[in-house]
Short mmCIF file of C-alpha atoms (C1' of nucleotides) in Angstrom, two decimals:
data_model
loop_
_atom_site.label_atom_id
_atom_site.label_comp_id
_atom_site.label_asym_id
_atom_site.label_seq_id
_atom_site.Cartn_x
_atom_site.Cartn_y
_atom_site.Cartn_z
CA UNK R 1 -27.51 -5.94 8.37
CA UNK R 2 -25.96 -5.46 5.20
CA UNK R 3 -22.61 -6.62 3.98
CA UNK R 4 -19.96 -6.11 6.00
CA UNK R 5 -17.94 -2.35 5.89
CA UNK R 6 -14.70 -1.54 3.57
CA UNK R 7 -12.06 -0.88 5.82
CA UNK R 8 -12.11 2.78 4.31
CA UNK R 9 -15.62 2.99 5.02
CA UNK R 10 -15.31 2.09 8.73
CA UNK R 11 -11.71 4.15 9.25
CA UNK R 12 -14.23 7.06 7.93
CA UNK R 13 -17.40 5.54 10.15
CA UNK R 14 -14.87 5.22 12.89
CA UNK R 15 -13.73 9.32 13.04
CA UNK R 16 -16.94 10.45 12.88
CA UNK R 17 -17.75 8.56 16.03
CA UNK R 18 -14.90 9.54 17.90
CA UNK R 19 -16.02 13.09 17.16
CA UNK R 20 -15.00 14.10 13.52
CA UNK R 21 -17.62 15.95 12.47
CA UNK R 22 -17.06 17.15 8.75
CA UNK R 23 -15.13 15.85 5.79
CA UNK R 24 -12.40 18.16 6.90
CA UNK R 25 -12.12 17.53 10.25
CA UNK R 26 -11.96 14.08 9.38
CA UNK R 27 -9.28 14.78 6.76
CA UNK R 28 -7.01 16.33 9.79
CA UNK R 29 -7.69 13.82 12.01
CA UNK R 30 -6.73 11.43 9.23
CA UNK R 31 -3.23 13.27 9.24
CA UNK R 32 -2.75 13.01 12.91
CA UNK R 33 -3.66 9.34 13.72
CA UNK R 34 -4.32 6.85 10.87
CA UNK R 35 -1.93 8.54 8.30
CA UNK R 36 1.19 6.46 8.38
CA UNK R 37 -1.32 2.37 8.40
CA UNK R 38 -3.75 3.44 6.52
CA UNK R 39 -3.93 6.91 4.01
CA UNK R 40 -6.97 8.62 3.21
CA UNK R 41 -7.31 11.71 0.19
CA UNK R 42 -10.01 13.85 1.14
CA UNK R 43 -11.41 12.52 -2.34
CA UNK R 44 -12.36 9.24 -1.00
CA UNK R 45 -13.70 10.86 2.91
CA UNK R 46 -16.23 12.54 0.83
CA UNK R 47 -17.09 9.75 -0.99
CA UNK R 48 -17.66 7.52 1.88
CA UNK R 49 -19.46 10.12 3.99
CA UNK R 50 -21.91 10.06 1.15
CA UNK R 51 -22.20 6.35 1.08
CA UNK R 52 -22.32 6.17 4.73
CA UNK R 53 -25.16 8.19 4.95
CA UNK R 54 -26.92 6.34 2.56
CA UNK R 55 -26.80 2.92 4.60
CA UNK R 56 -27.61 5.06 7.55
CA UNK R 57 -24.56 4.81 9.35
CA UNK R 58 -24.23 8.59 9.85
CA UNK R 59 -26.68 11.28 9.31
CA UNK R 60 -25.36 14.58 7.76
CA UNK R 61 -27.09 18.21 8.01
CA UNK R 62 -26.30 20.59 6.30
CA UNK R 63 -24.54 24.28 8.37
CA UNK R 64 -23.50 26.43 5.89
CA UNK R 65 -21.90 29.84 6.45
CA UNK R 66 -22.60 32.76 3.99
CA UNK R 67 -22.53 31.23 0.44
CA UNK R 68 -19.94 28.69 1.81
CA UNK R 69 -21.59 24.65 1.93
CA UNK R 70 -20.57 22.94 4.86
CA UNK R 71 -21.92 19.47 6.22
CA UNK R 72 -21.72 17.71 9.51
CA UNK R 73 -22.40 14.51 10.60
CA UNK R 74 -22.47 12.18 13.80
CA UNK R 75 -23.04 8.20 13.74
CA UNK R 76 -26.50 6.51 14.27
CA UNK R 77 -27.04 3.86 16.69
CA UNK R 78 -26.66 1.51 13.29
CA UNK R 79 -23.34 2.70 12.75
CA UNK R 80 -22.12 2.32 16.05
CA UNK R 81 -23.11 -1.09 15.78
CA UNK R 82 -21.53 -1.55 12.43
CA UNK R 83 -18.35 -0.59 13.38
CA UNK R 84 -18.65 -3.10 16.04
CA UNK R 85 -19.20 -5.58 13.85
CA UNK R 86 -16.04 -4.30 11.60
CA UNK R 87 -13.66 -4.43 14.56
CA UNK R 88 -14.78 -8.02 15.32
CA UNK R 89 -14.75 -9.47 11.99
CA UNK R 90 -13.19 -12.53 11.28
CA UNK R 91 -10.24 -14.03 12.43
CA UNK R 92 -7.76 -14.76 9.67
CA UNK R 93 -6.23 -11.95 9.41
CA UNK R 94 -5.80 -9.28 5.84
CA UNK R 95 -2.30 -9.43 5.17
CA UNK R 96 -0.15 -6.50 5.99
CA UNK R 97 0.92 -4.37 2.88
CA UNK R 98 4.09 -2.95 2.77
CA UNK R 99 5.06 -0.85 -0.46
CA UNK R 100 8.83 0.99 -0.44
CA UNK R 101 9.99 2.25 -3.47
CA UNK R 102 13.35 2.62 -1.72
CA UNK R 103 13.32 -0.72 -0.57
CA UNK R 104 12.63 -1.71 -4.16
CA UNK R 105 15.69 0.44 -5.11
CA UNK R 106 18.11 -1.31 -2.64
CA UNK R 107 16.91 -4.74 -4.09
CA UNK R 108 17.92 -3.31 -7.29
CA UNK R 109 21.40 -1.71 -6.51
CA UNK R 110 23.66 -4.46 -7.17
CA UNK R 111 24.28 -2.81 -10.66
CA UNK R 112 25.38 0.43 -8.98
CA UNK R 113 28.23 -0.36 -6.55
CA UNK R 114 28.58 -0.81 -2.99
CA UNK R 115 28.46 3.16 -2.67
CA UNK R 116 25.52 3.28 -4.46
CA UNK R 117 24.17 0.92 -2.42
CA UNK R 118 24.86 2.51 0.99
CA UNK R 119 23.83 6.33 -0.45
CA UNK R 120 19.90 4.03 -0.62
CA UNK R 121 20.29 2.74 2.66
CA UNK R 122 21.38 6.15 3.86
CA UNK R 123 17.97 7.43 2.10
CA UNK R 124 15.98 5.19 3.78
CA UNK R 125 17.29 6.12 7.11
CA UNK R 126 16.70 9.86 7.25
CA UNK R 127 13.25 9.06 5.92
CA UNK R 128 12.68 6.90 8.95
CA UNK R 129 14.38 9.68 11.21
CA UNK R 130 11.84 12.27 9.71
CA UNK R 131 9.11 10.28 10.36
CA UNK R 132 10.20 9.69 13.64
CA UNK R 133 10.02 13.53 13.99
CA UNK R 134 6.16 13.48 12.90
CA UNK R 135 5.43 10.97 15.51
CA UNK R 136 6.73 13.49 17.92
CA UNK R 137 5.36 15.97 17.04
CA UNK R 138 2.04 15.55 15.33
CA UNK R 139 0.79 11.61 16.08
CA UNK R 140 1.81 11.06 19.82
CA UNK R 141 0.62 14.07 20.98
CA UNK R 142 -2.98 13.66 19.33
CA UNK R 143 -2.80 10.16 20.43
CA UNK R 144 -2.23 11.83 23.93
CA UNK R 145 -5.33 13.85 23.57
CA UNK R 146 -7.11 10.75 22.39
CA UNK R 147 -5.75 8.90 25.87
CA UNK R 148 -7.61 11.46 27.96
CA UNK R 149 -10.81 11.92 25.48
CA UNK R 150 -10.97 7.77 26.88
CA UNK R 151 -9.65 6.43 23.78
CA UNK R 152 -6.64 3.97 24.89
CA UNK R 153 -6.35 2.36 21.32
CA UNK R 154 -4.56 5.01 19.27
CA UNK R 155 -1.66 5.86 21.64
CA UNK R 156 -0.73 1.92 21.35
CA UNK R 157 -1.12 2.33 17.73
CA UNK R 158 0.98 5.01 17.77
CA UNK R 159 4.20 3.88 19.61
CA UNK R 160 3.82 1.02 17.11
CA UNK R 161 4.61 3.54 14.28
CA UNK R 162 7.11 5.33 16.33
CA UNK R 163 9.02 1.83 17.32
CA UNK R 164 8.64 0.55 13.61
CA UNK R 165 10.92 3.61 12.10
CA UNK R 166 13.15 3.27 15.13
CA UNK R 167 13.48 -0.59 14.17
CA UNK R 168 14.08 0.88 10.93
CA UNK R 169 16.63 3.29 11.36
CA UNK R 170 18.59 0.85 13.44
CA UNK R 171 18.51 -1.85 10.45
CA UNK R 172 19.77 1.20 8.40
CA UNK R 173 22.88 1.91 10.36
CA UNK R 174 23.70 -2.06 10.19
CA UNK R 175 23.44 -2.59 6.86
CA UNK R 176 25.88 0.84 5.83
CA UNK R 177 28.42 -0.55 8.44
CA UNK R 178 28.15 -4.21 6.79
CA UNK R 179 27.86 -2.33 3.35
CA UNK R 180 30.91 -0.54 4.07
CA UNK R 181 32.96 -3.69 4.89
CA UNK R 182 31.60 -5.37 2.00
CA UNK R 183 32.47 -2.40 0.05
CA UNK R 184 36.46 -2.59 1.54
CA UNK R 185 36.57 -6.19 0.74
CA UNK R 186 36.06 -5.86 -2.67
CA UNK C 1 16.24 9.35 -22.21
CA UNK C 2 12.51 10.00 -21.70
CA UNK C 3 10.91 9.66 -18.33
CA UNK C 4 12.19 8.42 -15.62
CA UNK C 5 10.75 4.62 -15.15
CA UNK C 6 7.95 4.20 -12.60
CA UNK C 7 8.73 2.11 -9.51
CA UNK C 8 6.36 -0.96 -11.24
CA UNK C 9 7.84 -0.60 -14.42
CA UNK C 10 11.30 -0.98 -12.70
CA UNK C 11 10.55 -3.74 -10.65
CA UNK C 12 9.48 -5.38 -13.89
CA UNK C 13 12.94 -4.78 -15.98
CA UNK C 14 15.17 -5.59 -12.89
CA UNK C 15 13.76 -8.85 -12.62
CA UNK C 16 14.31 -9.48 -16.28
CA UNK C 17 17.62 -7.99 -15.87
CA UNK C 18 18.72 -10.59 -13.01
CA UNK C 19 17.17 -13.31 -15.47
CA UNK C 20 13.41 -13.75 -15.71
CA UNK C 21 12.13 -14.20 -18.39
CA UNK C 22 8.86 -14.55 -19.04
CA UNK C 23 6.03 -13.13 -17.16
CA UNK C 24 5.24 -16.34 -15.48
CA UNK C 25 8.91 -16.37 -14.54
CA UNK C 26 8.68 -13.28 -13.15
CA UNK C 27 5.50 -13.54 -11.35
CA UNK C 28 7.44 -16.45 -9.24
CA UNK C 29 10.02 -14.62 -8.76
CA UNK C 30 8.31 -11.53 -7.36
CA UNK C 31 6.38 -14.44 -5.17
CA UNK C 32 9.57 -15.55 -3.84
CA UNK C 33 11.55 -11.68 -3.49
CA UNK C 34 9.71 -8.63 -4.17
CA UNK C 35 6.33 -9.64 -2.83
CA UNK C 36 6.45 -8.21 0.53
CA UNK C 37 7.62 -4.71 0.11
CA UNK C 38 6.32 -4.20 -3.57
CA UNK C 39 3.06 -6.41 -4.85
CA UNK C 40 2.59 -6.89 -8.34
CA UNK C 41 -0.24 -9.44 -10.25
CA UNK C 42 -0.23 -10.80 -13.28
CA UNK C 43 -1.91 -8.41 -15.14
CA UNK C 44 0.61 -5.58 -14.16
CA UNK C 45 3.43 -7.81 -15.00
CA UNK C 46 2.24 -8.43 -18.48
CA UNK C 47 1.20 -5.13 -19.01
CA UNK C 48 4.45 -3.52 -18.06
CA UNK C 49 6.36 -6.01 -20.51
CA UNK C 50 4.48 -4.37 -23.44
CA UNK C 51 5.45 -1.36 -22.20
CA UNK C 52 8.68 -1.60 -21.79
CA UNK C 53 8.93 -3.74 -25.35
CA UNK C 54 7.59 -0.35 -26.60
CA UNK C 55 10.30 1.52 -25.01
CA UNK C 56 13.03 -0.53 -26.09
CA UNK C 57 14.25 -1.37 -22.64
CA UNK C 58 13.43 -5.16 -22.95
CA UNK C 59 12.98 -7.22 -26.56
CA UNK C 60 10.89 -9.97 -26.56
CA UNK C 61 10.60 -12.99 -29.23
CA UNK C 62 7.94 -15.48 -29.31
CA UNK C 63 8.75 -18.89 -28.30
CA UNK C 64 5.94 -20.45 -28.47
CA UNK C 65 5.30 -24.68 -27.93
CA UNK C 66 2.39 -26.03 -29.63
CA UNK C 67 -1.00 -24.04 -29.63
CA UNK C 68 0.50 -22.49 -26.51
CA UNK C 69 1.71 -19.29 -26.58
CA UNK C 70 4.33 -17.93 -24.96
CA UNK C 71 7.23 -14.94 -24.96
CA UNK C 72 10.33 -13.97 -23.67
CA UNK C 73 12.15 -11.17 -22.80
CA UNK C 74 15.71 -10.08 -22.63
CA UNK C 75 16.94 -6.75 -20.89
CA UNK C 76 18.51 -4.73 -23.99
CA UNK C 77 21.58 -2.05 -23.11
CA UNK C 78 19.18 0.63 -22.54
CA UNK C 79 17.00 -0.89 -20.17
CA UNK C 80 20.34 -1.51 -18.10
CA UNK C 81 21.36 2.19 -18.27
CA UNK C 82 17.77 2.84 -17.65
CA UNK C 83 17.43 0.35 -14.44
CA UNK C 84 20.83 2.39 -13.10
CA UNK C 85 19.56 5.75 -13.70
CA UNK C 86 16.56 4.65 -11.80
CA UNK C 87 18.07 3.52 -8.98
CA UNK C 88 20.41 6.24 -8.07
CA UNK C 89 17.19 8.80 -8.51
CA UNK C 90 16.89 11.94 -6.30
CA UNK C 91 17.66 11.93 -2.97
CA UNK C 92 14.64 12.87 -1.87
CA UNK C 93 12.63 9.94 -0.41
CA UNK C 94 9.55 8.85 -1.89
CA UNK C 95 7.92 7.51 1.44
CA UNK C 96 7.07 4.11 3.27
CA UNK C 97 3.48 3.14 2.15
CA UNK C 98 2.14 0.74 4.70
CA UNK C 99 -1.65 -0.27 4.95
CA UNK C 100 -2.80 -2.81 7.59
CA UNK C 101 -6.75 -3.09 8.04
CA UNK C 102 -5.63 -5.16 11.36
CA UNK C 103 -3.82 -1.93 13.00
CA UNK C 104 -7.12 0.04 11.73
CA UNK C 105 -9.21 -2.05 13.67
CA UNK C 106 -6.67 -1.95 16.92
CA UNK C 107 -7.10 1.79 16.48
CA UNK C 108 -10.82 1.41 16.77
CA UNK C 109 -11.34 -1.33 18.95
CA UNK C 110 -12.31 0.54 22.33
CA UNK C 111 -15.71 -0.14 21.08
CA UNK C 112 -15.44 -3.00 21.87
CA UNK C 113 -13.36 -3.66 24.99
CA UNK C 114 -10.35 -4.81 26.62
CA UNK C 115 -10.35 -7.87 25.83
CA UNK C 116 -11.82 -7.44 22.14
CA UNK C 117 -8.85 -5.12 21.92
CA UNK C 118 -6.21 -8.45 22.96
CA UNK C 119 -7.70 -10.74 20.55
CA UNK C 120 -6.74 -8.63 17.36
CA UNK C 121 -3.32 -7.97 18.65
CA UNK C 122 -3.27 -11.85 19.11
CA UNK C 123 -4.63 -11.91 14.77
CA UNK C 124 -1.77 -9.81 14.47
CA UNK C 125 1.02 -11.42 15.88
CA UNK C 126 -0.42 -15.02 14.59
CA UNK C 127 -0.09 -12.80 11.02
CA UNK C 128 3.47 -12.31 11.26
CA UNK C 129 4.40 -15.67 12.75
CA UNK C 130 3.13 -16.80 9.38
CA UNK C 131 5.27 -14.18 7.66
CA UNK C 132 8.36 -15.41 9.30
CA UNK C 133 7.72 -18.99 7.95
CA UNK C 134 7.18 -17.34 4.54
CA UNK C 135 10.31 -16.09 4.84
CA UNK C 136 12.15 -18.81 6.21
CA UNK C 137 10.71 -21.18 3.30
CA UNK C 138 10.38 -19.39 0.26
CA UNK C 139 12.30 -16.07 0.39
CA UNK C 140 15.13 -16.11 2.29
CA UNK C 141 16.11 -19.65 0.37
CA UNK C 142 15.45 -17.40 -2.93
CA UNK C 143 18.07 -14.30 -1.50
CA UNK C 144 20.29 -17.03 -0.48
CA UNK C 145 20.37 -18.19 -4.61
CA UNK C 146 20.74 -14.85 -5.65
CA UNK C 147 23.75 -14.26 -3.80
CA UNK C 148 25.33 -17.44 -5.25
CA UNK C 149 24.37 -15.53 -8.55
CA UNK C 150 26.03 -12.77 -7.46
CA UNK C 151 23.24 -10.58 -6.17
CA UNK C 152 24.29 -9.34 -2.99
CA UNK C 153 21.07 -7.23 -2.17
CA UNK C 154 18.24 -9.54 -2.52
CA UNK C 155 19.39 -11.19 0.94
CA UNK C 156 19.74 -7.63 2.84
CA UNK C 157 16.27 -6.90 1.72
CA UNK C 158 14.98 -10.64 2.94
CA UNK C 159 16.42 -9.72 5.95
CA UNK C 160 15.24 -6.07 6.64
CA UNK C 161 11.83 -8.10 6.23
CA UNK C 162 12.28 -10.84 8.35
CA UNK C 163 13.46 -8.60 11.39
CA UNK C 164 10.53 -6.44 10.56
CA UNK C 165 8.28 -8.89 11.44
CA UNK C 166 10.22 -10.25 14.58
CA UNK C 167 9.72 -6.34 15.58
CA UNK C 168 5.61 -6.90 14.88
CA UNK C 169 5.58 -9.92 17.11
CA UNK C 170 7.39 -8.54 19.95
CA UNK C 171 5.44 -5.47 19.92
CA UNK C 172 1.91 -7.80 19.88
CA UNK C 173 3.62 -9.58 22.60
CA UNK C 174 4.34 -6.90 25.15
CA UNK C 175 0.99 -5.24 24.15
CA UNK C 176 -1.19 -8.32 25.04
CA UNK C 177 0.66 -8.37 28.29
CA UNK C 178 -0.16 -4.25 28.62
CA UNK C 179 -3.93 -4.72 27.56
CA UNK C 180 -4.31 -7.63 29.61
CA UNK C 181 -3.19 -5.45 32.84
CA UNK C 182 -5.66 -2.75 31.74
CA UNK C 183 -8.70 -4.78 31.56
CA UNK C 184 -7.73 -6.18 35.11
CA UNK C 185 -7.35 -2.27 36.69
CA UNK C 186 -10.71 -2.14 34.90
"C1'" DT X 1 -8.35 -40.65 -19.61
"C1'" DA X 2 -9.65 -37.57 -16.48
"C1'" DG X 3 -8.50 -34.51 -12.99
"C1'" DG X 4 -5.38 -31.43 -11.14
"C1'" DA X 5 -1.39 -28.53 -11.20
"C1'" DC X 6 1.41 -25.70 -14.10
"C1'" DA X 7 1.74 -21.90 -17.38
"C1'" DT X 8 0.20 -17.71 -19.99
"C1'" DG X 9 -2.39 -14.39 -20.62
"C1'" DT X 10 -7.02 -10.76 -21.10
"C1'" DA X 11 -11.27 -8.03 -19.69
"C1'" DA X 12 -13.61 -5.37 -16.62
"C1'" DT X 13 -14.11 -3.19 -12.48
"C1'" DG X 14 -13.07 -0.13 -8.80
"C1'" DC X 15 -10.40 2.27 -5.63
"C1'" DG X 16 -7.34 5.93 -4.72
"C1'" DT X 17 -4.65 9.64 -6.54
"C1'" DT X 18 -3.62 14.12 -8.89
"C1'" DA X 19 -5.29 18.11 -10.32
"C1'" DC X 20 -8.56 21.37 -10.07
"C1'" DA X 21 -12.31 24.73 -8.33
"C1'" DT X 22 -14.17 27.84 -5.07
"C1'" DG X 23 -15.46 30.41 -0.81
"C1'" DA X 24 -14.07 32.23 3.75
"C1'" DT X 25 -10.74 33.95 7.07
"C1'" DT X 26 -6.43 35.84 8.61
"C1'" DA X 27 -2.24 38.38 8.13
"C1'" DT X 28 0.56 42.17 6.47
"C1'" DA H 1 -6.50 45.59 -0.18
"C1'" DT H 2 -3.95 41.75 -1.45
"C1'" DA H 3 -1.85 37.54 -0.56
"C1'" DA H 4 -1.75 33.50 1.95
"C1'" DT H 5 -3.92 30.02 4.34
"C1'" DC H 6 -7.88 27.56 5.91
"C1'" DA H 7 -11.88 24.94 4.57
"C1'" DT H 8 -14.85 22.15 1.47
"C1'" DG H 9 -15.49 19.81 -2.10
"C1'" DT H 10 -15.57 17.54 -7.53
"C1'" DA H 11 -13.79 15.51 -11.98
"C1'" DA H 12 -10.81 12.71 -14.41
"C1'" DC H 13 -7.34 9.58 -14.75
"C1'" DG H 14 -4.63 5.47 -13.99
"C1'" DC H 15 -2.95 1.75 -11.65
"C1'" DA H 16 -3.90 -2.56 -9.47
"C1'" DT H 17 -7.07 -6.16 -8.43
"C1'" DT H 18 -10.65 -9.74 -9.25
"C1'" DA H 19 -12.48 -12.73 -12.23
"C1'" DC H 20 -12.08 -15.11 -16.14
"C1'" DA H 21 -10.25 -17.90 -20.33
"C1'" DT H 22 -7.35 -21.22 -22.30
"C1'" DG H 23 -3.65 -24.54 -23.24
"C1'" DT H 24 -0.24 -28.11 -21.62
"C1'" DC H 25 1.85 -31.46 -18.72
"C1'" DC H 26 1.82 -34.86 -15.09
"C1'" DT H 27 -0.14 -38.61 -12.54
"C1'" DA H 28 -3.19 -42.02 -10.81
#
DNA sequence: TAGGACATGTAATGCGTTACATGATTAT
DNA sequence: ATAATCATGTAACGCATTACATGTCCTA
């Protein structure tokens, strides 16, 4: 069977079988659902769509228009089952990666004040209240198309992200009220 | 000045700055603070000491014991004007990176039915209940010194992470109990 | 006195990003 | 008819990781 898929490999093996049918498509689809756990450039979509085809995952044909390349793909029987096998793998579990540069700036405020301090918090929080507008507006309602397309996975995955920025912007308010009073003491 | 300091190269020179000094030093202590919102490996660690050597933001001096090398570093008065400047940067937001293969496969695991779909949330929440004992052990023990050393940040920042994964537990919680219900209607 | 843990680094690889290139379609 | 946007891709670079190399100290 091969060695087991990259995790960008199947997130690209998994689009195409839910219906993404070109490196584009898959690129927007990217931007509406698997965006804010797990990025893809269009760079690296390409890339995999070529490698996928070549363990016979997907098969691509080619539908130009004019001069203008274009190709389009669908997943083999051996992909489906691939991707079955990705979803199942094994049970200790790849470690969550978090990467904040602003939460790396708060760690590193002590040397500008208590203001300066609360001005990063207050960063991170309309950051989390913008992203809280993309789940609105973009991610739950494609995860709402998804629902009635008979895909029940991505609108749990999506009230995740939603409830992770709101958990965020609440821990943001805390800290610039306890900031604040730290900031009065002193 | 020159360029503003990337977010690696920062994370390098604050730890210095609060008193590492050597790149082992500093590898434990990004182990014990940094580790879960900003990774960094050896090799980055070292390599980021050279450059910042170069730029005159640290100074390093060999104090080596035996056959064994080894070298220090100190934070010079630029590198503390330049850690400041850093962390009072623009405004604008640079965003929340996350990237978790185990939400990747939640989002795919229809394939694979209900109850394949329960048994990663359960991998997930078994992956933060190790987090949280991370935290309580090593990290939160580590903010707690850093606040006797007058570092009042380190310990928000523990916390912010600890909470975060109290929020990843409850949420696998509830959504066993919703995927469970499913596969019964089912 | 040998094995393991601690400590300090380097080399090589590879993934993901930024920047670029180019054709088609739509709007004004 | 010209600009803007949609659509499809490639090339090059750089950062971060994996794997390795080596010395020193502790302990049984």
């Amino acid at each position: 069977m091969g060695d087991p898929l990259s995790n960008t490999s199947a997130a690209v093996l998994g689009l195409v079988a839910m219906g993404a049918r070109s490196g584009y498509e898959i690129s927007r689809a990217v931007d509406r659902s698997l965006r804010f756990f797990w990025a893809l450039a269009p760079p690296q979509i390409y890339a995999e769509l070529k490698r996928l085809d070549g363990l016979g995952l997907i098969e691509g044909r080619d539908e130009a228009r004019g001069a203008r390349r274009r190709r389009v793909y669908d997943a083999t029987p051996a992909g489906a089952a691939a991707l079955r096998a990705w979803v199942t793998a094994d049970a200790d579990p790849s470690p969550l990666e978090l990467r904040d540069p602003e939460l790396l700036r708060l760690f590193f405020a002590g040397s500008v004040g208590p203001a300066g301090a609360v001005e990063r918090v207050e960063v991170m929080r309309r950051r989390s209240e913008r992203m809280l507008e993309a789940f609105r507006r973009d991610i739950e309602p494609a995860a709402e198309r998804a629902r009635e397309g008979g895909h029940e996975l991505p609108q749990h995955v999506a009230r995740f992200g939603r409830e992770l920025h709101e958990f965020v912007v609440d821990w943001c308010a805390r800290v610039e009220r306890e900031l604040a009073e730290e900031g009065r003491a002193a």
